[in-house]
Coordinates of C-alpha atoms and ligand atoms in Angstrom, one line a residue:
P1 CA 33.0 4.6 0.8
T2 CA 29.4 5.4 -0.2
A3 CA 26.6 2.9 0.1
T4 CA 27.0 2.3 -3.6
D5 CA 30.6 1.4 -3.2
T6 CA 29.8 -1.1 -0.4
A7 CA 27.0 -2.6 -2.5
L8 CA 29.3 -2.9 -5.5
R9 CA 31.8 -4.8 -3.4
R10 CA 29.1 -7.3 -2.6
G11 CA 28.9 -8.1 -6.2
A12 CA 25.1 -8.4 -6.6
V13 CA 24.5 -4.8 -7.2
I14 CA 24.9 -2.2 -9.9
C15 CA 24.8 1.5 -9.3
V16 CA 21.9 3.1 -11.3
H17 CA 21.7 6.6 -9.8
A18 CA 23.4 8.6 -7.2
A19 CA 21.5 11.7 -6.1
P20 CA 23.4 14.3 -4.1
R21 CA 22.7 14.0 -0.4
D22 CA 21.6 17.2 1.3
V23 CA 22.1 15.7 4.7
V24 CA 24.4 16.2 7.6
P25 CA 24.9 12.7 9.0
G26 CA 25.1 12.6 12.8
E27 CA 22.9 15.8 13.1
A28 CA 20.4 15.6 15.9
G29 CA 17.4 13.5 14.8
A30 CA 19.2 12.4 11.7
V31 CA 18.7 8.8 10.8
R32 CA 20.4 6.7 8.2
I33 CA 17.5 4.9 6.4
L34 CA 17.5 2.1 3.9
G35 CA 14.2 1.9 2.0
L36 CA 13.3 -1.2 0.0
G37 CA 11.0 -1.1 -3.0
S38 CA 10.5 0.7 -6.4
G39 CA 6.9 1.8 -6.7
A40 CA 4.9 5.0 -6.3
R41 CA 4.2 3.9 -2.7
E42 CA 7.9 3.8 -1.9
H43 CA 8.4 7.1 -3.7
A44 CA 5.7 8.6 -1.4
I45 CA 7.5 7.2 1.7
V46 CA 10.9 8.4 0.5
A47 CA 9.5 11.8 -0.4
A48 CA 8.0 12.2 3.1
L49 CA 11.3 11.2 4.7
H50 CA 13.3 13.4 2.4
S51 CA 11.0 16.4 3.3
E52 CA 12.2 16.2 6.9
R53 CA 15.6 17.4 5.6
A54 CA 17.5 15.5 8.3
H55 CA 18.2 12.0 7.1
S56 CA 20.5 10.1 4.9
I57 CA 18.3 7.9 2.7
V58 CA 19.3 5.1 0.4
T59 CA 16.7 3.2 -1.6
A60 CA 16.9 -0.2 -3.3
P61 CA 16.1 -0.7 -6.1
G62 CA 14.2 2.6 -6.3
N63 CA 13.3 4.3 -9.6
P64 CA 14.3 7.5 -11.4
G65 CA 11.8 9.5 -9.4
I66 CA 13.0 8.1 -6.1
A67 CA 16.6 8.9 -7.3
T68 CA 15.8 12.7 -7.1
E69 CA 15.1 12.3 -3.3
S70 CA 17.6 9.6 -2.2
E71 CA 20.6 7.7 -3.2
V72 CA 19.5 4.7 -5.2
I73 CA 21.2 1.4 -5.6
R74 CA 20.3 -1.8 -7.3
L75 CA 20.2 -4.7 -4.8
D76 CA 18.2 -7.9 -4.6
V77 CA 15.7 -6.7 -2.0
N78 CA 14.3 -10.2 -1.6
N79 CA 17.6 -11.7 -0.4
P80 CA 17.6 -11.6 3.4
S81 CA 21.4 -12.1 4.0
L82 CA 22.4 -9.7 1.2
V83 CA 20.1 -6.9 2.5
T84 CA 21.3 -7.6 6.1
D85 CA 25.0 -7.6 5.3
F86 CA 24.6 -4.4 3.3
A87 CA 22.6 -2.8 6.1
K88 CA 25.3 -3.8 8.6
D89 CA 28.2 -2.6 6.5
E90 CA 26.5 0.7 5.9
N91 CA 25.4 1.2 9.5
F92 CA 21.7 1.9 8.7
D93 CA 19.7 3.0 11.7
L94 CA 16.4 1.9 10.1
V95 CA 15.3 -0.3 7.2
V96 CA 11.8 0.4 5.8
I97 CA 10.3 -2.4 3.7
G98 CA 7.7 -1.2 1.2
P99 CA 6.3 -4.2 -0.7
E100 CA 5.2 -7.6 0.6
A101 CA 7.7 -9.8 -1.4
P102 CA 10.7 -9.0 0.9
L103 CA 8.5 -9.6 4.0
V104 CA 7.4 -13.0 2.7
A105 CA 11.1 -13.8 1.9
G106 CA 12.0 -13.2 5.5
V107 CA 14.1 -10.0 5.1
A108 CA 12.6 -8.4 8.2
D109 CA 13.5 -11.5 10.3
A110 CA 17.1 -11.5 9.2
L111 CA 17.5 -7.7 9.9
R112 CA 15.9 -8.1 13.4
E113 CA 18.2 -11.1 14.1
A114 CA 21.1 -8.8 13.3
G115 CA 19.8 -6.1 15.7
I116 CA 18.9 -3.6 12.9
P117 CA 15.6 -1.8 13.5
V118 CA 13.2 -2.7 10.7
F119 CA 9.8 -1.4 9.7
G120 CA 7.9 -4.4 8.5
P121 CA 6.7 -7.6 10.1
S122 CA 8.3 -11.0 10.3
K123 CA 7.6 -13.6 7.6
A124 CA 5.3 -15.4 10.1
A125 CA 3.4 -12.3 10.9
A126 CA 3.1 -11.3 7.2
E127 CA 1.0 -14.4 6.8
I128 CA -1.9 -12.2 7.8
E129 CA -1.7 -11.0 4.2
G130 CA -0.3 -14.1 2.5
S131 CA -2.8 -16.6 3.8
K132 CA -6.5 -15.8 3.9
T133 CA -7.2 -18.7 6.3
F134 CA -4.5 -17.5 8.6
A135 CA -6.2 -14.1 8.7
K136 CA -9.6 -15.7 9.3
D137 CA -8.2 -17.7 12.2
V138 CA -6.6 -14.7 13.8
M139 CA -9.9 -12.7 13.4
S140 CA -12.0 -15.6 14.8
R141 CA -9.7 -15.9 17.9
A142 CA -9.6 -12.1 18.3
G143 CA -13.4 -11.6 17.9
V144 CA -12.9 -9.3 14.9
P145 CA -16.0 -8.7 12.7
T146 CA -15.6 -10.3 9.3
G147 CA -17.8 -12.2 6.8
G148 CA -18.7 -15.8 7.0
A149 CA -16.3 -18.1 5.2
R150 CA -15.8 -21.8 4.4
L151 CA -12.5 -23.5 3.5
A152 CA -13.1 -26.0 0.7
A153 CA -10.6 -28.7 -0.3
T154 CA -12.8 -30.3 -3.0
L155 CA -15.1 -29.1 -5.7
E156 CA -18.0 -30.7 -3.8
E157 CA -17.2 -28.8 -0.7
A158 CA -16.9 -25.6 -2.7
A159 CA -20.3 -26.2 -4.3
A160 CA -21.9 -26.8 -0.9
A161 CA -20.4 -23.5 0.5
I162 CA -21.4 -21.6 -2.7
D163 CA -25.0 -22.8 -2.2
E164 CA -25.0 -22.2 1.5
F165 CA -24.1 -18.5 1.1
G166 CA -26.0 -17.9 -2.2
A167 CA -25.4 -15.2 -4.8
P168 CA -23.4 -13.0 -5.3
Y169 CA -20.7 -15.6 -4.9
V170 CA -17.2 -14.9 -3.6
V171 CA -14.5 -17.4 -4.2
K172 CA -10.8 -16.8 -3.3
A173 CA -7.5 -18.6 -3.7
D174 CA -5.9 -18.9 -0.3
G175 CA -2.4 -17.6 -1.0
L176 CA -0.9 -14.6 -2.7
A177 CA -2.3 -14.7 -6.2
S178 CA -1.3 -11.2 -7.5
G179 CA -4.9 -10.0 -7.3
K180 CA -6.1 -12.7 -9.6
G181 CA -7.3 -15.1 -6.9
V182 CA -10.6 -13.4 -6.0
M183 CA -13.8 -13.8 -8.0
V184 CA -17.1 -12.0 -7.1
T185 CA -19.9 -13.1 -9.5
E186 CA -23.6 -13.6 -9.9
S187 CA -22.9 -16.8 -11.9
R188 CA -22.8 -20.0 -10.0
E189 CA -21.1 -21.6 -13.0
D190 CA -18.3 -19.0 -13.1
A191 CA -17.8 -19.4 -9.3
L192 CA -17.4 -23.1 -9.7
I193 CA -15.0 -22.7 -12.6
H194 CA -12.9 -20.3 -10.5
A195 CA -13.0 -22.7 -7.6
E196 CA -11.9 -25.6 -9.7
H197 CA -9.0 -23.6 -11.2
W198 CA -7.6 -22.6 -7.9
L199 CA -8.3 -26.0 -6.2
A200 CA -5.4 -27.3 -8.3
A201 CA -3.1 -25.1 -6.1
G202 CA -4.8 -25.9 -2.7
P203 CA -7.9 -25.3 -0.8
V204 CA -10.1 -22.3 -1.7
L205 CA -12.1 -20.0 0.5
V206 CA -15.8 -19.4 -0.2
E207 CA -17.1 -16.3 1.5
E208 CA -20.3 -14.5 2.3
F209 CA -20.8 -11.5 0.0
L210 CA -20.4 -8.2 1.9
D211 CA -22.4 -5.3 0.5
G212 CA -21.1 -1.8 1.1
Q213 CA -18.4 0.8 0.5
E214 CA -14.8 -0.2 0.9
V215 CA -12.5 1.7 3.2
S216 CA -8.7 1.3 3.8
Q217 CA -7.5 2.0 7.3
F218 CA -3.7 2.0 7.9
V219 CA -2.5 1.4 11.4
F220 CA 1.1 1.5 12.7
S221 CA 2.0 -1.2 15.1
D222 CA 5.2 -1.9 17.2
G223 CA 3.8 -5.3 18.2
V224 CA 2.0 -3.9 21.2
N225 CA 0.9 -0.3 20.6
V226 CA -1.0 1.0 17.6
R227 CA -1.5 4.5 15.9
A228 CA -4.0 5.1 13.1
L229 CA -3.5 7.2 10.0
P230 CA -6.7 8.7 8.4
P231 CA -8.9 6.4 6.4
A232 CA -8.8 6.4 2.6
Q233 CA -10.6 4.9 -0.4
D234 CA -9.1 3.4 -3.5
F235 CA -10.4 2.5 -7.0
K236 CA -9.7 -1.0 -8.0
R237 CA -11.5 -1.1 -11.4
L238 CA -9.8 0.1 -14.6
L239 CA -12.6 2.2 -16.0
A240 CA -14.8 5.1 -14.8
G241 CA -17.9 4.2 -13.0
D242 CA -16.1 1.1 -11.5
E243 CA -16.3 -0.8 -14.8
G244 CA -13.7 -3.0 -16.4
P245 CA -11.2 -5.4 -15.0
N246 CA -9.6 -5.3 -11.5
T247 CA -6.3 -3.6 -11.3
G248 CA -3.7 -2.9 -8.6
G249 CA -5.5 0.4 -8.0
M250 CA -6.2 3.4 -10.3
G251 CA -6.5 6.2 -7.7
A252 CA -7.3 7.0 -4.1
Y253 CA -8.4 9.9 -1.9
T254 CA -8.7 11.0 1.7
P255 CA -10.7 12.0 3.7
V256 CA -13.7 9.8 3.1
P257 CA -16.8 12.0 3.6
F258 CA -19.4 9.3 4.0
L259 CA -17.8 8.3 7.3
N260 CA -18.9 11.6 8.8
D261 CA -22.6 10.9 8.9
R262 CA -22.3 7.3 9.7
F263 CA -19.5 7.4 12.3
G264 CA -19.3 11.0 13.5
G265 CA -16.1 11.8 11.6
E266 CA -12.9 10.1 10.5
R267 CA -11.2 10.2 13.9
A268 CA -14.2 8.4 15.4
F269 CA -14.1 5.9 12.6
S270 CA -10.3 5.3 13.0
K271 CA -10.8 4.8 16.7
L272 CA -13.5 2.3 16.1
I273 CA -11.3 0.3 13.8
V274 CA -8.4 0.5 16.3
D275 CA -10.6 -0.8 19.1
Q276 CA -12.6 -3.4 17.1
V277 CA -10.0 -4.6 14.6
A278 CA -6.3 -3.4 14.9
K279 CA -5.7 -3.7 18.6
P280 CA -7.4 -7.1 19.0
V281 CA -5.4 -8.4 16.0
V282 CA -2.1 -7.1 17.3
D283 CA -2.8 -8.5 20.8
E284 CA -3.8 -11.9 19.4
M285 CA -0.7 -12.1 17.1
R286 CA 1.6 -11.2 20.0
A287 CA -0.1 -13.9 22.2
A288 CA 0.3 -16.4 19.4
G289 CA 4.1 -15.7 19.3
T290 CA 4.0 -13.9 15.9
P291 CA 4.0 -10.2 17.0
F292 CA 3.1 -7.8 14.2
A293 CA 5.4 -4.8 13.9
G294 CA 4.9 -2.6 10.9
L295 CA 1.9 -1.3 9.0
L296 CA -1.3 -3.2 9.4
Y297 CA -3.6 -2.4 6.5
C298 CA -7.2 -3.1 7.4
G299 CA -9.3 -3.6 4.3
L300 CA -12.9 -3.0 5.4
I301 CA -16.4 -3.0 4.0
V302 CA -18.9 -0.8 5.7
T303 CA -22.2 -2.8 5.6
T304 CA -25.6 -1.8 6.9
A305 CA -24.9 -4.2 9.8
G306 CA -21.6 -2.5 10.7
I307 CA -17.9 -2.8 9.6
R308 CA -16.4 -6.0 8.4
V309 CA -12.8 -6.9 7.5
I310 CA -12.4 -8.3 4.0
E311 CA -8.6 -8.5 4.1
F312 CA -5.4 -7.5 5.9
N313 CA -2.2 -6.4 4.2
A314 CA 1.1 -6.4 6.1
R315 CA 2.4 -3.2 4.4
F316 CA 1.3 0.2 3.2
G317 CA -1.5 0.1 0.5
D318 CA -0.8 1.3 -3.0
P319 CA -2.1 3.8 -4.1
E320 CA -3.8 5.0 -0.9
T321 CA -0.4 5.8 0.8
Q322 CA 0.3 8.3 -1.9
A323 CA -2.7 10.3 -0.7
V324 CA -2.7 9.5 3.0
L325 CA 0.9 10.6 3.7
E326 CA 0.0 14.1 2.3
R327 CA -2.1 14.6 5.4
L328 CA 0.4 13.4 8.0
D329 CA 1.5 16.4 9.9
Q330 CA 4.3 14.9 11.9
P331 CA 7.6 13.3 10.9
L332 CA 7.0 9.9 9.3
S333 CA 10.5 8.8 10.3
E334 CA 9.5 9.0 14.0
L335 CA 6.5 6.7 13.4
L336 CA 8.5 4.2 11.4
Y337 CA 11.4 4.2 13.9
A338 CA 9.1 3.9 16.9
S339 CA 7.2 1.0 15.2
A340 CA 10.5 -0.7 14.5
T341 CA 11.9 -0.3 18.0
G342 CA 8.8 -1.0 20.2
T343 CA 8.5 2.6 21.3
L344 CA 5.3 3.7 19.6
G345 CA 3.7 4.0 23.1
H346 CA 6.0 7.0 23.7
L347 CA 4.2 9.0 20.9
P348 CA 0.9 10.8 21.4
E349 CA -2.2 8.5 21.1
E350 CA -3.5 10.5 18.1
L351 CA -1.4 11.3 15.2
A352 CA -1.2 14.9 13.9
I353 CA -3.4 14.9 10.8
A354 CA -3.9 17.9 8.6
D355 CA -7.5 19.0 8.0
N356 CA -6.9 18.9 4.2
A357 CA -7.5 16.5 1.4
A358 CA -5.4 14.6 -1.1
V359 CA -6.2 12.8 -4.3
T360 CA -3.9 10.5 -6.3
I361 CA -4.5 9.5 -9.9
V362 CA -2.7 6.6 -11.5
L363 CA -1.4 6.9 -15.0
A364 CA -1.3 3.4 -16.5
S365 CA 0.2 2.0 -19.7
E366 CA -1.7 1.2 -22.9
G367 CA -3.0 -2.4 -22.5
Y368 CA -2.9 -2.4 -18.7
P369 CA -3.7 -4.7 -16.9
E370 CA -3.7 -7.6 -19.5
D371 CA -1.3 -6.6 -22.2
V372 CA 1.0 -3.9 -21.0
Q373 CA 2.9 -1.9 -23.6
S374 CA 6.2 -0.6 -22.3
G375 CA 9.1 1.5 -23.5
R376 CA 7.0 4.7 -24.3
T377 CA 8.5 8.1 -23.8
I378 CA 7.3 10.1 -20.8
S379 CA 7.2 13.8 -21.3
G380 CA 6.0 16.7 -19.1
V381 CA 6.9 15.5 -15.7
P382 CA 8.8 18.8 -14.9
D383 CA 5.8 20.8 -16.2
A384 CA 3.5 18.8 -13.9
L385 CA 5.8 19.4 -10.9
A386 CA 5.7 23.1 -11.7
E387 CA 2.0 23.2 -11.0
P388 CA 0.9 24.2 -7.5
N389 CA 0.1 21.5 -4.9
V390 CA 1.1 18.7 -7.2
K391 CA 3.5 15.8 -6.7
V392 CA 4.5 13.2 -9.3
L393 CA 5.4 9.9 -7.8
Q394 CA 7.0 7.4 -10.2
A395 CA 6.6 3.7 -10.3
A396 CA 7.1 1.9 -13.7
T397 CA 9.6 4.3 -15.1
T398 CA 13.2 3.9 -16.3
E399 CA 15.9 6.1 -17.8
R400 CA 17.5 5.3 -21.1
D401 CA 21.2 5.9 -21.7
D402 CA 20.3 9.3 -23.2
D403 CA 18.4 10.2 -20.0
T404 CA 15.0 9.9 -21.7
L405 CA 12.4 8.8 -19.2
V406 CA 10.4 5.8 -20.5
T407 CA 7.7 3.5 -19.2
S408 CA 8.6 0.1 -17.9
G409 CA 5.4 -1.5 -16.7
G410 CA 1.7 -1.3 -16.0
R411 CA 1.1 1.5 -13.5
I412 CA 3.6 4.2 -14.6
L413 CA 3.2 7.0 -12.1
N414 CA 0.9 8.8 -9.8
V415 CA -0.1 12.4 -9.8
V416 CA -1.0 13.6 -6.3
G417 CA -2.9 16.8 -5.6
T418 CA -3.5 18.3 -2.2
G419 CA -6.0 21.1 -1.3
A420 CA -8.3 22.3 1.4
T421 CA -11.1 20.2 0.0
I422 CA -11.3 17.0 -2.0
A423 CA -12.6 19.1 -5.0
E424 CA -9.6 21.3 -4.8
A425 CA -7.2 18.4 -4.4
R426 CA -8.6 16.6 -7.4
A427 CA -8.5 19.8 -9.5
F428 CA -4.8 20.2 -8.8
A429 CA -4.2 16.5 -9.4
Y430 CA -5.9 16.5 -12.8
Q431 CA -4.2 19.8 -13.7
G432 CA -0.8 18.2 -13.0
L433 CA -1.8 15.1 -14.9
S434 CA -2.8 17.2 -18.0
R435 CA 0.8 18.3 -18.3
I436 CA 2.2 14.7 -18.7
H437 CA 2.1 12.9 -22.0
I438 CA 2.6 9.2 -22.7
D439 CA 1.3 7.6 -25.9
G440 CA -1.7 5.4 -25.2
A441 CA -1.6 5.9 -21.4
Q442 CA -4.9 5.5 -19.5
Y443 CA -6.3 7.0 -16.4
R444 CA -9.7 7.3 -14.7
A445 CA -11.3 10.7 -15.0
D446 CA -13.7 10.1 -12.1
I447 CA -11.3 9.6 -9.2
A448 CA -12.9 11.1 -6.0
E449 CA -15.6 12.8 -8.1
L450 CA -18.5 11.5 -5.9
A451 CA -16.5 12.1 -2.7
A452 CA -15.9 15.7 -3.7
R453 CA -19.6 16.2 -4.2
E454 CA -20.4 14.4 -1.0
Q455 CA -18.0 16.6 1.0
Q456 CA -19.6 19.8 -0.5
S457 CA -23.2 18.9 0.3
Ligands
AMP501 P1 -9.3 -9.3 -1.5 O1 -8.1 -9.8 -2.3 O2 -9.7 -10.3 -0.5 O3 -9.1 -7.9 -1.0 O4 -10.5 -9.1 -2.5 C1 -10.4 -8.2 -3.6 C2 -11.6 -7.4 -3.8 O5 -12.8 -8.3 -4.0 C3 -12.0 -6.6 -2.6 O6 -11.4 -5.4 -2.6 C4 -13.5 -6.4 -2.8 O7 -13.8 -5.5 -3.8 C5 -13.9 -7.8 -3.4 N1 -14.3 -8.7 -2.3 C6 -13.5 -9.5 -1.6 N2 -14.2 -10.2 -0.7 C7 -15.5 -9.8 -0.7 C8 -16.6 -10.2 0.0 N3 -16.6 -11.1 0.9 N4 -17.8 -9.5 -0.3 C9 -17.8 -8.6 -1.3 N5 -16.7 -8.2 -2.0 C10 -15.5 -8.8 -1.8
LIG502 N1 -4.7 -0.7 -2.5 C1 -4.7 -2.1 -2.4 C2 -3.5 -2.7 -1.9 O1 -2.5 -2.0 -1.6 O2 -3.4 -3.9 -1.8

């Protein structure tokens, strides 16, 4: 039986796609991999694994783009026992968890308990993303540089902290709030309104404002050892020039040229973050009995006083991953498997990173992020794919019965360009994007524009 047959037997799944497998199971180095997730980040991960041409890959729930590179089944990926039973039945060697929801639901715990190697931290360790106070506590115990913060349980306490730190004011909900929990404002009144709103759900965090450029540094961890990918930058605001509302991310690029002058290159920067942030956090979490195995996303601000952590995520970042993986010059499967099995220390200390550049541009629906219009026809994806050095990674897409590709959410797809320089990579990406048409779709025309100039000068 195929994975889909087994899944169907379990009742909770419906086959949506079955791409042909071009694999020889049991071949040397071949791994049977179950990927969880359905976004462009997961498409990037699956595409990297597929490009190794050795593995048998199944993705749940996937999307039509992922279905061109792996078998795709529909399965409730937030159900720990369902995922574990399925993984056992189907003899997967490795499960790779993309988004945070299955982590928070304890899917990695259930798989580990069943002895199945899983890339992604336990529910307890994923608190480093889910709870900002948990993250602040770990950082304080581990001596990791971060901004000052006060936990406020009442509006009076929030007001006192707001006045202590002064403007601009930073007020955050403590738990996962789908990106809506953070407010950065010059208005004391707005800061207090935001605090009052989120206090209904529990204590809020008032933080010192950190001034500087943001950098995302991804670090693999097996609970003990760490290995760093190259740093990247993403674009959180909807509109060019960093205007408009916050989004899940409108684009990203790597390398990050300003790190060269300031830190003597990206490798030196990554090493600094490993030494000052990732390793101390991983050590501290292991000591606390909640070892972190998976991808530690260090969200940093480079201030004039040095680097500061603003957040951790317990998973690959979206959309940075879509650019970063283009520069990884060694098999991704090895890194995921080694992180899942505590053997990262067997791999060389420095990852093989290509000296190239990658830029990813997000194409979002009309009305995104507030009032997303879905069900629009997507045309031109094959034309974009025919352009040189272009990848199209799908996210909110679905296929109608007549095989038409249509939009099904806010961030529809990513177009990724790679080149020798950032300027070249972004030219390829925008050329690819120009071939795709979706009524009303929006994108930023200035992704990596400054960085390309910075790199040239
Ligand atoms: P977070 O959810 O904590 O990552 O915050 C979302 C965004 O708000 C960050 O990417 C920053 O752009 C901004 N932000 C968060 N905390 C701070 C801070 N302490 N100082 C300045 N900007 C911040
Ligand atoms: N790029 C931001 C995130 O993945 O949370």
